[in-house]
């Protein structure tokens, strides 16, 4: 029997190639990252999951919000991306950041406090948002009422074609499939209460927030 194809292979290859230049490419989206982390409403001592944490660009903001008593759990399947997150943790000498190298679908997510997490961030993680098993795995690790923020690319209105051209170009080298770009949050929304979606960058980016049921 032929070996079953690895469903993560496409995304893995994509980010293996991008890892050396990723932090420079993402500089444009820094204000979105700040808005997304602020929207989580983290408090000192909280545990937060960074699903698809990449090179760890959100870690400094998350660490600032949860403080030394909090806990951050980053999950990332691409070793070349995660190596940079490890380096960030090492340089800052943070002892409360756990980095898990695995697809979010398969990660064993456990907090050092043995309580379920207070929040989860999905920052520019389209492939993860479109994977029902990944969403379920993160939801299981969250307490009821936990704050969830997702943000990333989305199609703008059809007449905003220059924006959609930008979204198309950016998506081509950052997602495995363009499917779901009209409403990337749809699987997540089905799991959350108080769900809201805002637009940024002329409708080419969304920031969604809700609370785990
Ligand atoms: C655009 S990057 C975003 C990285 C980070 N969240 C940020 O804001 O800079 C998307 C990341 O998701 C990771 N990824 C994609 N599918 C994944 C999966 N199923 N499980 C874990 N990581 C995944 C990629 O390897 C990549 O590092």
mmCIF file of C-alpha atoms and ligand atoms in Angstrom, residues 8 11 15 18 22 26 33 50-55 57-58 75-78 81 102-105 123-125 127-128 174, ligand 1:
data_model
loop_
_atom_site.group_PDB
_atom_site.id
_atom_site.type_symbol
_atom_site.label_atom_id
_atom_site.label_comp_id
_atom_site.label_asym_id
_atom_site.label_seq_id
_atom_site.Cartn_x
_atom_site.Cartn_y
_atom_site.Cartn_z
ATOM 1 C CA UNK A 8 1.221 19.036 6.690
ATOM 2 C CA UNK A 11 2.911 24.043 4.846
ATOM 3 C CA UNK A 15 7.826 27.711 6.131
ATOM 4 C CA UNK A 18 10.495 31.300 4.570
ATOM 5 C CA UNK A 22 10.046 35.568 7.980
ATOM 6 C CA UNK A 26 5.965 40.256 8.926
ATOM 7 C CA UNK A 33 -0.150 41.746 16.290
ATOM 8 C CA UNK A 50 0.077 30.659 20.861
ATOM 9 C CA UNK A 51 -1.138 28.271 18.140
ATOM 10 C CA UNK A 52 1.280 28.227 15.191
ATOM 11 C CA UNK A 53 3.723 30.466 17.083
ATOM 12 C CA UNK A 54 6.223 30.521 14.192
ATOM 13 C CA UNK A 55 9.471 32.303 15.050
ATOM 14 C CA UNK A 57 7.215 37.142 17.249
ATOM 15 C CA UNK A 58 4.227 37.296 19.640
ATOM 16 C CA UNK A 75 2.901 25.239 19.266
ATOM 17 C CA UNK A 76 4.635 25.083 15.893
ATOM 18 C CA UNK A 77 5.242 22.276 13.413
ATOM 19 C CA UNK A 78 8.121 23.806 11.418
ATOM 20 C CA UNK A 81 10.585 28.526 12.527
ATOM 21 C CA UNK A 102 4.094 19.400 16.543
ATOM 22 C CA UNK A 103 1.099 20.037 14.327
ATOM 23 C CA UNK A 104 -1.514 21.788 16.497
ATOM 24 C CA UNK A 105 -3.848 18.873 15.722
ATOM 25 C CA UNK A 123 -2.064 34.991 14.658
ATOM 26 C CA UNK A 124 -1.898 34.609 10.861
ATOM 27 C CA UNK A 125 -2.487 30.873 10.994
ATOM 28 C CA UNK A 127 -4.061 26.551 7.735
ATOM 29 C CA UNK A 128 -4.676 25.922 11.435
ATOM 30 C CA UNK A 174 1.692 31.732 3.413
HETATM 31 C C1 LIG B 1 2.168 32.994 8.912
HETATM 32 S S1 LIG B 1 2.983 32.010 10.105
HETATM 33 C C2 LIG B 1 2.452 32.808 11.627
HETATM 34 C C3 LIG B 1 3.440 32.617 12.732
HETATM 35 C C4 LIG B 1 3.139 33.401 14.005
HETATM 36 N N1 LIG B 1 1.823 33.092 14.518
HETATM 37 C C5 LIG B 1 3.247 34.873 13.755
HETATM 38 O O1 LIG B 1 2.281 35.587 14.008
HETATM 39 O O2 LIG B 1 4.303 35.359 13.375
HETATM 40 C C6 LIG B 1 2.027 30.503 10.165
HETATM 41 C C7 LIG B 1 2.706 29.458 11.025
HETATM 42 O O3 LIG B 1 1.803 28.383 11.244
HETATM 43 C C8 LIG B 1 2.559 27.169 11.187
HETATM 44 N N2 LIG B 1 1.631 26.068 10.914
HETATM 45 C C9 LIG B 1 0.888 25.864 9.801
HETATM 46 N N3 LIG B 1 0.109 24.781 9.957
HETATM 47 C C10 LIG B 1 0.379 24.291 11.199
HETATM 48 C C11 LIG B 1 -0.129 23.204 11.968
HETATM 49 N N4 LIG B 1 -1.071 22.398 11.480
HETATM 50 N N5 LIG B 1 0.353 23.022 13.200
HETATM 51 C C12 LIG B 1 1.332 23.840 13.711
HETATM 52 N N6 LIG B 1 1.840 24.877 13.049
HETATM 53 C C13 LIG B 1 1.358 25.109 11.806
HETATM 54 C C14 LIG B 1 3.570 27.424 10.089
HETATM 55 O O4 LIG B 1 4.661 26.517 10.161
HETATM 56 C C15 LIG B 1 3.943 28.871 10.372
HETATM 57 O O5 LIG B 1 5.027 28.962 11.251
#
